[in-house]
Amino acid sequence: MKLEGKEQIWKDYQKEIADDRYYYARSCIRQTFFPGSEWAYLDILRNRLGKDVMDDPRHTTCTGIGYHSDVVPAQTIMTVVARHFALMTEAGYENITPSCITSFGIYTEILETWAHHPEVEEQVREYLWKATGREFKKPRNLAHTSDIIYKFRGEIAARARHRLVDAHTGRPLRGVDHIGCHYAKMFPSKGIGGAEFPAVLSGMITAWGGEAVDYPERRHCCGFGFRQYLVMANRGYSVANSKKKFESMRPYEPDFIVANCPGCAMFLDKWQYTISEMEGTTYGANGYGIPVLTYEELAGLVLGYDPWELGLQMHQVAVEPLLDKMGVAYDPEAKYLTRDGKEMGRPKCPTYLKV
Amino acid sequence: MGEILKRLHEDIHFIEGLNSCMNCGVCTAICPAAEFYNYDPRVVVETVQRGDEGEIERLLESDTIWYCGECMSCKTRCPRCNTPGLVIMGLRRVSQELGYFTRSEKGRQQYALKHVIGESVLKRGYCVTPDLVRPEMHPEQGPVWEWVYEHMDAVYERTHGNLRKPGAGALRAVDEESMGELRRIFDVTGGTEFLEHIEACSREEARREGMDLEEGYFLRTYMENSDNHQ
């Protein structure tokens, strides 16, 4: 085997990722379901890795969920994104890093569309000026926040308090990755490993001591489908697609799932509960589910953050089996307490899924 | 060229999405919607490519164009660099512009999406916020979400959010100046008009069926499933 040749091919699946000075674009879904992940990302970047990240309160939704639900026209979302570029430009930044995969796909699509159709970009500049009086430069570098964590996976490994290894047996923990359709299926050259060889999350898993599981439906959609989840009548589509993935990954006995897209992370967590209620089926060992983490949560655990500071109590599938394997110390009694230690009740127990 | 084709050929998604389809069917093989619904993106693209205005009109008033999940898995695989998902986005836009969408069960759901997502964007500056995910409308979210919902302020404070407060942070209140800019962008680019048009067509449909738009019609579009789609 000629390694040089393989290395050459692999270069086609890499992308440029800026190494500092990022303009952060939050995610509607991530901040709703995983607020601790957004906090951990900023804390890791700023306080552990010494990076400059701007968290701008003037930033709004990109309107992506509305766009892919077909209630927000293309010229509208383009102008909203152009405003984000303007805020970035005015703040003196050139590297934009969306936290949402839908946003990342949209930013990428818009820049590609403008490259093919400069007249569309000109029209958007006029719209933005008319609506806000702002002007913008296009970002020099666009990277998803997972790309940034991937870039610094070695630095995170060097600071690890826990590895993705069974602390009792030394066995590397098996991780299933889910990179999300809009990360690389639309523009494969913009995602690490492209759509075919997803590496952004599996690269983190292996760097932190785990084993990345390749399974038949690894690349299949989680089933969000925008209108297919948002409208109650359509949710069968959504859960059916996640079920297909769970059935396919189950024989590999994964210790955890790590997801790129905040929507995917939420669905892969919540649908395990729904399927257990519908069919009595659970996918983890001993009646538990397979813990589902965001990559920020995974990085946070590796770096020794407290699970409840990361917001893991907001997950439906219990994360304790993974914490126990990793040897993470945690206080079970603190899981459902307020910041100042007051009780706020406990969630009800599901019928079948052990928590 | 008829009105529908004219609009499609001006649509950026349609322009980017359709080059030349050779009908190989790879898109259908990879499509999550085709696996779940009675849906075949190959046939949709073939129909559009033939350019028969009457056939395309029937598509615009059918459930068919609303089955796609816009995952864009088809874009990766098409050997001719077409994107059936983008063609669908073009068809959906024209279906709404010309008012065909209220003629199908799945098309009528655009009112629910306008009501929930479109209005949230213009009211809060976000597509989704925790208060929108009401447990009674989202039983699939499970008991932990119910607990989060019941203790919303305390849970987001515990997990470093900044729920509905000024300044930076997760779920912060978007300031009035930024909201004003967002709304003006919608006004200037036709986004507001598009949402109002969805509402006007839906109001007409609700009136025709003798239903109140914001209660009965909304719940019907949000929950009705004729189970006639597989």
Coordinates of C-alpha atoms in Angstrom, one line a residue:
Chain A
M1 CA 0.0 0.0 0.0
K2 CA 1.4 3.4 -1.0
L3 CA 0.7 5.6 2.0
E4 CA 1.7 8.7 0.0
G5 CA -1.1 8.1 -2.4
K6 CA -3.7 7.6 0.3
E7 CA -2.5 10.7 2.1
Q8 CA -2.8 12.7 -1.2
I9 CA -6.4 11.5 -1.6
W10 CA -7.2 12.3 2.0
K11 CA -6.1 15.9 1.4
D12 CA -9.2 16.3 -0.8
Y13 CA -11.3 15.7 2.3
Q14 CA -9.6 18.4 4.4
K15 CA -10.7 22.0 4.8
E16 CA -9.1 25.2 5.9
I17 CA -10.0 26.1 9.5
A18 CA -8.9 29.4 11.0
D19 CA -6.9 29.0 14.2
D20 CA -8.1 32.1 16.2
R21 CA -10.5 35.1 16.3
Y22 CA -13.9 33.6 15.7
Y23 CA -17.3 35.3 15.4
Y24 CA -19.7 32.9 17.0
A25 CA -23.2 32.3 15.6
R26 CA -25.5 30.6 18.1
S27 CA -28.1 28.0 17.2
C28 CA -31.9 28.2 18.0
I29 CA -32.0 24.5 18.6
R30 CA -28.7 24.1 20.4
Q31 CA -29.4 26.9 22.9
T32 CA -32.9 25.5 23.5
F33 CA -32.0 21.9 24.1
F34 CA -28.3 22.2 24.9
P35 CA -27.5 25.6 26.5
G36 CA -24.7 24.0 28.5
S37 CA -23.0 23.0 25.2
E38 CA -22.8 26.5 23.9
W39 CA -21.4 27.6 27.3
A40 CA -18.9 24.8 27.3
Y41 CA -17.7 25.6 23.8
L42 CA -17.0 29.2 24.7
D43 CA -15.4 28.2 27.9
I44 CA -13.1 25.6 26.3
L45 CA -12.1 28.0 23.5
R46 CA -11.5 31.1 25.6
N47 CA -10.3 29.7 28.9
R48 CA -8.7 26.4 28.1
L49 CA -7.3 27.1 24.6
G50 CA -6.8 30.9 24.9
K51 CA -8.8 31.8 21.8
D52 CA -10.6 35.0 20.9
V53 CA -14.3 34.3 20.3
M54 CA -17.0 37.1 19.9
D55 CA -20.4 36.2 21.3
D56 CA -22.6 39.0 19.8
P57 CA -26.0 39.7 21.4
R58 CA -27.2 41.4 18.3
H59 CA -27.0 38.2 16.3
T60 CA -30.4 36.7 15.6
T61 CA -31.7 33.4 14.1
C62 CA -30.5 32.8 10.5
T63 CA -34.2 31.8 9.9
G64 CA -32.9 28.5 8.6
I65 CA -35.7 26.3 10.0
G66 CA -38.3 28.6 8.4
Y67 CA -36.3 28.5 5.1
H68 CA -36.3 24.7 5.0
S69 CA -39.9 24.7 6.1
D70 CA -40.5 26.8 3.0
V71 CA -42.0 29.8 4.7
V72 CA -39.0 32.1 4.4
P73 CA -37.9 33.0 0.9
A74 CA -34.3 32.7 -0.3
Q75 CA -33.7 36.5 -0.7
T76 CA -34.9 37.0 2.9
I77 CA -32.6 34.4 4.5
M78 CA -29.7 35.7 2.4
T79 CA -30.2 39.2 3.7
V80 CA -30.5 38.0 7.3
V81 CA -27.2 36.1 6.9
A82 CA -25.7 39.2 5.2
R83 CA -26.6 41.1 8.3
H84 CA -24.6 38.6 10.4
F85 CA -21.7 39.1 8.0
A86 CA -22.1 42.8 8.5
L87 CA -22.0 42.5 12.3
M88 CA -18.9 40.3 12.0
T89 CA -17.3 42.8 9.7
E90 CA -18.1 45.8 12.0
A91 CA -16.7 43.9 15.0
G92 CA -13.4 43.4 13.1
Y93 CA -13.6 39.6 12.7
E94 CA -13.2 37.6 9.5
N95 CA -13.9 34.0 10.6
I96 CA -17.5 33.0 11.2
T97 CA -18.3 29.8 13.1
P98 CA -22.0 28.8 13.3
S99 CA -23.0 26.4 16.0
C100 CA -25.9 25.0 14.0
I101 CA -25.6 22.6 11.2
T102 CA -28.6 24.0 9.4
S103 CA -27.0 27.4 9.6
F104 CA -23.6 26.1 8.5
G105 CA -25.3 24.5 5.4
I106 CA -27.1 27.8 4.7
Y107 CA -24.0 30.0 5.1
T108 CA -22.2 27.6 2.7
E109 CA -25.0 27.5 0.2
I110 CA -25.4 31.3 0.2
L111 CA -21.6 31.8 -0.4
E112 CA -21.7 29.2 -3.2
T113 CA -24.8 30.8 -4.7
W114 CA -23.2 34.3 -4.7
A115 CA -20.1 32.8 -6.4
H116 CA -22.3 31.4 -9.2
H117 CA -24.6 34.4 -9.4
P118 CA -22.9 37.7 -8.4
E119 CA -26.0 39.5 -9.4
V120 CA -27.8 37.8 -6.5
E121 CA -25.1 39.0 -4.1
E122 CA -25.5 42.6 -5.4
Q123 CA -29.2 42.5 -4.9
V124 CA -28.8 41.2 -1.3
R125 CA -26.3 44.1 -0.6
E126 CA -28.9 46.5 -1.8
Y127 CA -31.6 44.9 0.4
L128 CA -29.4 45.0 3.4
W129 CA -28.5 48.6 2.9
K130 CA -32.1 49.6 2.5
A131 CA -33.2 47.6 5.5
T132 CA -30.4 48.3 8.0
G133 CA -27.9 50.8 6.4
R134 CA -25.2 48.1 6.9
E135 CA -22.5 46.8 4.6
F136 CA -20.4 43.6 4.8
K137 CA -17.4 41.7 3.8
K138 CA -17.8 38.0 3.1
P139 CA -16.1 35.8 5.7
R140 CA -12.5 34.8 5.0
N141 CA -13.1 31.5 6.7
L142 CA -16.4 29.6 7.4
A143 CA -16.1 26.7 9.8
H144 CA -18.7 24.8 11.9
T145 CA -17.9 24.9 15.6
S146 CA -17.3 21.1 15.5
D147 CA -14.5 21.9 12.9
I148 CA -12.9 24.1 15.5
I149 CA -13.0 21.4 18.2
Y150 CA -11.7 18.9 15.7
K151 CA -8.8 21.2 14.9
F152 CA -7.9 21.4 18.6
R153 CA -8.7 17.7 19.4
G154 CA -5.0 17.1 20.1
E155 CA -4.7 20.1 22.5
I156 CA -7.9 18.8 24.2
A157 CA -6.4 15.3 24.5
A158 CA -3.3 16.8 26.0
R159 CA -5.4 18.4 28.8
A160 CA -7.7 15.3 29.2
R161 CA -8.9 14.4 32.7
H162 CA -10.8 11.4 31.4
R163 CA -10.3 9.4 28.2
L164 CA -12.9 7.6 26.2
V165 CA -11.8 4.4 27.7
D166 CA -13.5 2.1 30.2
A167 CA -11.8 3.1 33.4
H168 CA -12.3 -0.4 34.8
T169 CA -11.2 -2.6 31.9
G170 CA -9.1 -0.4 29.7
R171 CA -11.4 -1.1 26.7
P172 CA -11.7 1.8 24.3
L173 CA -15.3 3.0 24.4
R174 CA -17.3 2.6 21.2
G175 CA -18.7 5.8 19.8
V176 CA -21.2 6.2 17.0
D177 CA -21.0 9.5 15.2
H178 CA -23.7 11.4 13.3
I179 CA -22.4 14.4 11.4
G180 CA -25.8 15.7 10.2
C181 CA -27.0 15.9 6.5
H182 CA -26.3 19.6 6.0
Y183 CA -22.8 19.4 7.3
A184 CA -21.4 17.7 4.2
K185 CA -24.1 16.2 1.9
M186 CA -24.7 19.4 0.1
F187 CA -21.1 20.6 -0.2
P188 CA -18.9 17.6 0.6
S189 CA -15.7 19.6 0.2
K190 CA -16.7 21.9 3.0
G191 CA -16.9 19.1 5.6
I192 CA -13.9 17.2 7.1
G193 CA -14.0 13.8 5.3
G194 CA -16.8 14.9 3.0
A195 CA -20.1 13.1 3.0
E196 CA -18.4 9.7 2.3
F197 CA -15.7 9.5 5.0
P198 CA -17.1 11.5 8.0
A199 CA -14.1 12.4 10.2
V200 CA -15.0 15.5 12.1
L201 CA -16.5 13.6 15.0
S202 CA -14.8 10.2 14.6
G203 CA -11.5 12.1 14.7
M204 CA -12.4 13.5 18.1
I205 CA -13.4 10.0 19.3
T206 CA -10.1 8.4 18.3
A207 CA -8.0 11.4 19.5
W208 CA -9.6 11.0 23.0
G209 CA -9.0 7.3 23.2
G210 CA -12.2 5.8 21.9
E211 CA -13.1 3.6 19.0
A212 CA -15.2 5.0 16.2
V213 CA -17.9 2.6 15.0
D214 CA -18.7 2.4 11.3
Y215 CA -22.2 0.9 10.8
P216 CA -24.4 0.5 7.7
E217 CA -26.8 3.5 8.3
R218 CA -24.1 5.8 9.6
R219 CA -24.8 8.4 6.9
H220 CA -28.6 8.1 7.0
C221 CA -30.6 11.2 8.0
C222 CA -31.8 11.4 11.7
G223 CA -35.3 12.2 10.2
F224 CA -35.7 15.8 11.3
G225 CA -37.0 16.7 7.8
F226 CA -38.0 20.2 9.1
R227 CA -41.8 20.1 8.3
Q228 CA -41.7 16.3 8.9
Y229 CA -41.1 16.9 12.6
L230 CA -42.4 20.4 13.2
V231 CA -45.9 19.4 12.2
M232 CA -47.3 16.9 14.6
A233 CA -49.1 14.9 11.8
N234 CA -45.8 14.2 10.1
R235 CA -43.7 12.9 13.0
G236 CA -43.9 9.3 11.9
Y237 CA -41.4 10.2 9.2
S238 CA -39.0 11.5 11.8
V239 CA -39.1 8.7 14.3
A240 CA -39.0 6.0 11.5
N241 CA -35.7 7.4 10.2
S242 CA -34.1 7.5 13.7
K243 CA -35.4 3.9 14.3
K244 CA -33.7 2.8 11.2
K245 CA -30.4 4.1 12.5
F246 CA -30.8 2.6 16.0
E247 CA -31.6 -0.8 14.6
S248 CA -28.5 -0.6 12.4
M249 CA -26.2 0.5 15.2
R250 CA -27.5 -1.8 17.9
P251 CA -25.4 -4.9 17.0
Y252 CA -22.2 -2.9 17.4
E253 CA -23.2 -2.2 21.1
P254 CA -22.1 1.5 21.1
D255 CA -21.3 3.1 24.4
F256 CA -22.4 6.5 23.2
I257 CA -23.6 8.5 20.2
V258 CA -22.0 11.9 19.4
A259 CA -23.9 14.2 17.1
N260 CA -22.8 17.3 15.2
C261 CA -26.2 18.9 14.6
P262 CA -28.1 20.0 17.7
G263 CA -31.4 18.8 16.1
C264 CA -29.9 15.4 15.4
A265 CA -28.6 15.2 19.0
M266 CA -32.0 16.0 20.4
F267 CA -33.9 13.6 18.1
L268 CA -31.5 10.7 18.7
D269 CA -32.0 11.3 22.4
K270 CA -35.8 11.8 22.5
W271 CA -36.8 9.3 19.9
Q272 CA -35.2 6.5 22.0
Y273 CA -37.8 7.4 24.7
T274 CA -40.6 7.5 22.1
I275 CA -39.8 4.2 20.6
S276 CA -39.5 2.6 24.0
E277 CA -43.0 3.9 24.8
M278 CA -44.4 2.8 21.4
E279 CA -42.8 -0.6 21.2
G280 CA -41.1 -1.4 24.5
T281 CA -37.7 -1.4 22.7
T282 CA -34.6 0.0 24.2
Y283 CA -31.2 0.1 22.5
G284 CA -28.6 0.3 25.3
A285 CA -27.6 -2.4 27.8
N286 CA -29.9 -3.5 30.6
G287 CA -32.9 -1.5 29.6
Y288 CA -31.1 1.8 29.3
G289 CA -30.8 3.8 26.1
I290 CA -27.6 4.7 24.2
P291 CA -26.4 8.0 25.7
V292 CA -26.4 10.8 23.1
L293 CA -23.9 13.7 23.5
T294 CA -23.1 16.8 21.6
Y295 CA -19.4 17.1 20.7
E296 CA -19.1 20.0 23.2
E297 CA -20.4 17.7 25.9
L298 CA -18.0 15.0 24.9
A299 CA -15.1 17.4 24.9
G300 CA -16.3 18.8 28.3
L301 CA -16.4 15.4 29.9
V302 CA -12.9 14.6 28.6
L303 CA -11.7 17.9 30.0
G304 CA -13.3 17.1 33.4
Y305 CA -16.3 19.5 33.4
D306 CA -19.1 18.6 35.8
P307 CA -21.9 16.8 33.9
W308 CA -24.6 18.9 35.4
E309 CA -22.7 22.1 34.5
L310 CA -22.7 20.8 31.0
G311 CA -26.5 20.3 31.1
L312 CA -26.5 16.5 30.8
Q313 CA -29.6 16.5 33.2
M314 CA -31.6 17.8 30.2
H315 CA -31.1 14.6 28.3
Q316 CA -33.9 12.0 28.2
V317 CA -31.5 9.0 27.9
A318 CA -29.6 8.6 31.1
V319 CA -25.9 9.5 30.7
E320 CA -24.8 7.8 34.0
P321 CA -23.8 4.5 32.3
L322 CA -21.3 6.4 30.2
L323 CA -20.1 8.5 33.1
D324 CA -19.5 5.4 35.1
K325 CA -17.5 3.7 32.3
M326 CA -15.4 6.8 31.9
G327 CA -14.8 7.1 35.6
V328 CA -16.3 10.6 35.8
A329 CA -17.1 11.6 39.4
Y330 CA -20.6 13.1 39.8
D331 CA -23.1 13.8 42.5
P332 CA -26.4 12.0 41.7
E333 CA -28.2 14.1 44.2
A334 CA -27.2 17.4 42.5
K335 CA -28.6 16.4 39.1
Y336 CA -32.0 18.1 39.5
L337 CA -31.0 21.0 41.8
T338 CA -31.1 24.7 41.0
R339 CA -27.9 26.7 40.8
D340 CA -28.2 27.6 44.4
G341 CA -28.9 24.0 45.5
K342 CA -32.7 24.0 45.8
E343 CA -34.9 21.1 44.9
M344 CA -37.0 21.4 41.8
G345 CA -38.6 18.0 41.7
R346 CA -37.6 15.1 39.4
P347 CA -38.8 14.1 35.9
K348 CA -41.3 11.2 35.9
C349 CA -39.9 7.8 35.0
P350 CA -40.6 6.4 31.5
T351 CA -42.6 3.2 31.2
Y352 CA -39.8 1.1 29.8
L353 CA -36.6 3.2 29.3
K354 CA -34.4 2.9 32.4
V355 CA -33.2 6.2 33.7
Chain B
M1 CA -44.0 29.4 -21.5
G2 CA -46.9 29.4 -18.9
E3 CA -46.9 31.2 -15.6
I4 CA -45.8 28.3 -13.6
L5 CA -42.8 27.4 -15.8
K6 CA -41.9 31.1 -16.0
R7 CA -41.8 31.4 -12.2
L8 CA -39.8 28.2 -11.9
H9 CA -37.2 29.3 -14.4
E10 CA -36.7 32.5 -12.3
D11 CA -36.3 30.6 -9.0
I12 CA -32.8 30.3 -7.7
H13 CA -33.3 26.9 -6.2
F14 CA -34.8 25.6 -9.5
I15 CA -31.9 27.1 -11.5
E16 CA -29.3 25.5 -9.2
G17 CA -31.2 22.2 -8.7
L18 CA -32.0 21.1 -12.3
N19 CA -29.3 20.6 -14.9
S20 CA -30.2 17.5 -16.9
C21 CA -31.8 14.5 -15.4
M22 CA -31.1 11.1 -17.0
N23 CA -33.7 9.3 -14.8
C24 CA -31.3 6.9 -13.2
G25 CA -33.2 6.9 -9.9
V26 CA -30.2 7.2 -7.5
C27 CA -32.0 10.1 -5.8
T28 CA -35.0 7.8 -5.0
A29 CA -32.7 5.0 -3.8
I30 CA -31.1 7.3 -1.2
C31 CA -34.1 9.4 -0.3
P32 CA -35.4 9.0 3.3
A33 CA -38.8 10.4 2.2
A34 CA -39.1 7.8 -0.6
E35 CA -38.6 5.1 2.0
F36 CA -41.4 6.4 4.2
Y37 CA -44.0 8.0 1.9
N38 CA -45.4 7.0 -1.5
Y39 CA -42.8 9.4 -3.0
D40 CA -40.4 9.2 -5.9
P41 CA -38.1 12.2 -6.5
R42 CA -37.0 10.8 -9.8
V43 CA -40.6 11.1 -11.1
V44 CA -40.9 14.6 -9.8
V45 CA -37.8 15.7 -11.6
E46 CA -38.8 13.9 -14.7
T47 CA -42.2 15.6 -14.7
V48 CA -40.7 19.0 -14.2
Q49 CA -38.1 18.4 -16.9
R50 CA -40.7 17.5 -19.4
G51 CA -42.1 21.0 -18.9
D52 CA -45.8 20.2 -19.3
E53 CA -47.5 23.1 -17.5
G54 CA -50.6 21.0 -16.8
E55 CA -48.7 18.1 -15.2
I56 CA -46.7 20.6 -13.1
E57 CA -49.9 22.3 -12.0
R58 CA -51.1 18.9 -10.7
L59 CA -47.9 18.5 -8.8
L60 CA -48.3 21.9 -7.2
E61 CA -51.8 21.0 -5.9
S62 CA -50.8 17.5 -4.7
D63 CA -49.4 16.1 -1.4
T64 CA -46.4 14.9 -3.4
I65 CA -44.2 18.0 -3.3
W66 CA -44.6 18.2 0.5
Y67 CA -43.1 14.8 1.4
C68 CA -39.4 15.8 1.0
G69 CA -37.5 16.5 4.2
E70 CA -34.9 18.7 2.5
C71 CA -32.1 16.6 3.9
M72 CA -30.4 17.0 0.5
S73 CA -29.0 13.5 0.5
C74 CA -29.9 13.5 -3.2
K75 CA -27.4 16.2 -3.9
T76 CA -24.5 14.1 -2.8
R77 CA -25.4 11.2 -5.0
C78 CA -26.7 12.6 -8.3
P79 CA -24.3 11.7 -11.1
R80 CA -25.5 14.8 -13.1
C81 CA -25.2 17.3 -10.2
N82 CA -29.0 17.8 -10.0
T83 CA -30.6 18.4 -6.6
P84 CA -34.2 17.2 -6.5
G85 CA -34.5 18.7 -3.0
L86 CA -33.8 22.1 -4.5
V87 CA -36.3 21.5 -7.3
I88 CA -38.8 20.7 -4.6
M89 CA -38.1 24.0 -2.9
G90 CA -38.8 25.8 -6.1
L91 CA -42.1 23.9 -6.6
R92 CA -43.1 24.6 -3.0
R93 CA -42.4 28.3 -3.5
V94 CA -44.5 28.5 -6.6
S95 CA -47.3 26.4 -5.1
Q96 CA -47.6 28.9 -2.3
E97 CA -47.2 32.0 -4.5
L98 CA -50.1 30.8 -6.8
G99 CA -52.2 29.5 -3.9
Y100 CA -52.2 25.8 -4.9
F101 CA -50.9 24.6 -1.5
T102 CA -54.3 24.8 0.2
R103 CA -55.6 22.1 -2.1
S104 CA -53.7 19.2 -0.4
E105 CA -53.5 18.0 3.2
K106 CA -49.8 18.3 3.4
G107 CA -49.7 21.6 1.6
R108 CA -52.2 23.1 4.0
Q109 CA -49.7 22.5 6.8
Q110 CA -47.8 25.5 5.5
Y111 CA -50.2 27.5 7.7
A112 CA -49.1 25.7 10.8
L113 CA -45.5 26.3 9.9
K114 CA -46.1 30.0 9.2
H115 CA -48.0 30.3 12.5
V116 CA -45.4 28.5 14.6
I117 CA -42.0 29.2 13.0
G118 CA -42.6 32.3 10.9
E119 CA -44.3 34.2 13.7
S120 CA -41.6 33.1 16.2
V121 CA -38.9 34.6 14.0
L122 CA -40.6 38.0 13.8
K123 CA -41.7 38.0 17.5
R124 CA -38.6 36.7 19.2
G125 CA -35.8 36.7 16.7
Y126 CA -35.5 32.9 16.9
C127 CA -37.1 30.0 14.9
V128 CA -37.5 28.0 18.1
T129 CA -37.5 28.8 21.8
P130 CA -38.3 26.6 24.8
D131 CA -41.8 28.0 25.4
L132 CA -42.8 26.9 21.8
V133 CA -42.1 23.3 22.6
R134 CA -45.2 22.8 24.7
P135 CA -45.3 19.3 26.2
E136 CA -48.9 18.7 25.2
M137 CA -48.0 19.4 21.6
H138 CA -44.8 17.4 21.9
P139 CA -45.5 14.2 23.9
E140 CA -42.5 12.6 22.1
Q141 CA -40.2 14.9 24.0
G142 CA -40.7 12.9 27.2
P143 CA -40.8 13.5 30.9
V144 CA -37.3 15.2 31.1
W145 CA -38.5 17.9 28.7
E146 CA -41.7 18.2 30.7
W147 CA -39.5 18.8 33.8
V148 CA -37.4 21.4 31.9
Y149 CA -40.6 23.1 30.7
E150 CA -42.0 23.3 34.2
H151 CA -38.8 24.7 35.7
M152 CA -37.7 26.7 32.7
D153 CA -36.1 29.7 34.4
A154 CA -34.2 27.6 37.0
V155 CA -33.0 25.0 34.5
Y156 CA -31.6 27.5 32.0
E157 CA -30.0 29.4 34.8
R158 CA -28.4 26.1 36.1
T159 CA -27.1 25.3 32.6
H160 CA -25.6 28.8 31.9
G161 CA -28.4 30.1 29.7
N162 CA -29.6 33.7 29.7
L163 CA -33.3 33.1 29.1
R164 CA -35.2 36.2 27.9
K165 CA -32.7 38.5 29.6
P166 CA -30.6 41.3 28.0
G167 CA -27.0 40.8 27.0
A168 CA -25.2 37.9 25.4
G169 CA -25.7 34.2 26.0
A170 CA -28.0 31.3 25.1
L171 CA -31.7 32.3 24.7
R172 CA -31.0 36.0 25.5
A173 CA -33.8 38.5 24.6
V174 CA -32.9 40.0 21.2
D175 CA -32.8 43.7 21.6
E176 CA -35.4 45.9 19.9
E177 CA -33.0 47.5 17.5
S178 CA -31.9 44.1 16.2
M179 CA -35.6 43.0 16.0
G180 CA -36.4 46.1 14.0
E181 CA -33.6 45.3 11.5
L182 CA -34.8 41.7 11.2
R183 CA -38.4 42.8 10.6
R184 CA -37.3 45.5 8.0
I185 CA -35.3 42.8 6.2
F186 CA -38.5 40.7 6.0
D187 CA -40.4 43.8 4.7
V188 CA -37.8 44.8 2.1
T189 CA -37.1 41.3 0.7
G190 CA -40.7 40.1 0.4
G191 CA -40.6 37.8 3.4
T192 CA -43.4 39.6 5.2
E193 CA -45.5 39.6 2.1
F194 CA -44.9 35.9 1.6
L195 CA -46.0 35.1 5.1
E196 CA -49.1 37.3 4.8
H197 CA -49.9 35.5 1.5
I198 CA -49.8 32.1 3.2
E199 CA -52.1 33.5 5.8
A200 CA -54.5 35.0 3.3
C201 CA -54.8 31.8 1.3
S202 CA -55.3 29.8 4.5
R203 CA -57.9 32.2 5.8
E204 CA -59.8 31.8 2.6
E205 CA -59.6 28.0 2.8
A206 CA -60.7 28.1 6.5
R207 CA -63.6 30.3 5.5
R208 CA -64.6 28.0 2.8
E209 CA -64.6 25.1 5.2
G210 CA -66.4 27.1 7.9
M211 CA -63.5 27.0 10.4
D212 CA -61.8 29.5 12.6
L213 CA -58.3 30.1 11.2
E214 CA -56.3 30.3 14.4
E215 CA -58.0 27.5 16.4
G216 CA -59.8 24.9 14.3
Y217 CA -57.9 25.3 11.1
F218 CA -54.5 25.5 12.8
L219 CA -55.1 22.4 14.8
R220 CA -56.4 20.6 11.7
T221 CA -53.3 21.5 9.7
Y222 CA -51.0 20.7 12.6
M223 CA -52.6 17.3 13.6
E224 CA -54.6 15.9 10.7
N225 CA -53.2 12.8 9.2
S226 CA -55.4 10.9 6.7
D227 CA -52.9 8.0 6.8
N228 CA -53.2 8.0 3.0
H229 CA -49.6 8.8 2.2
Q230 CA -47.6 5.6 2.5

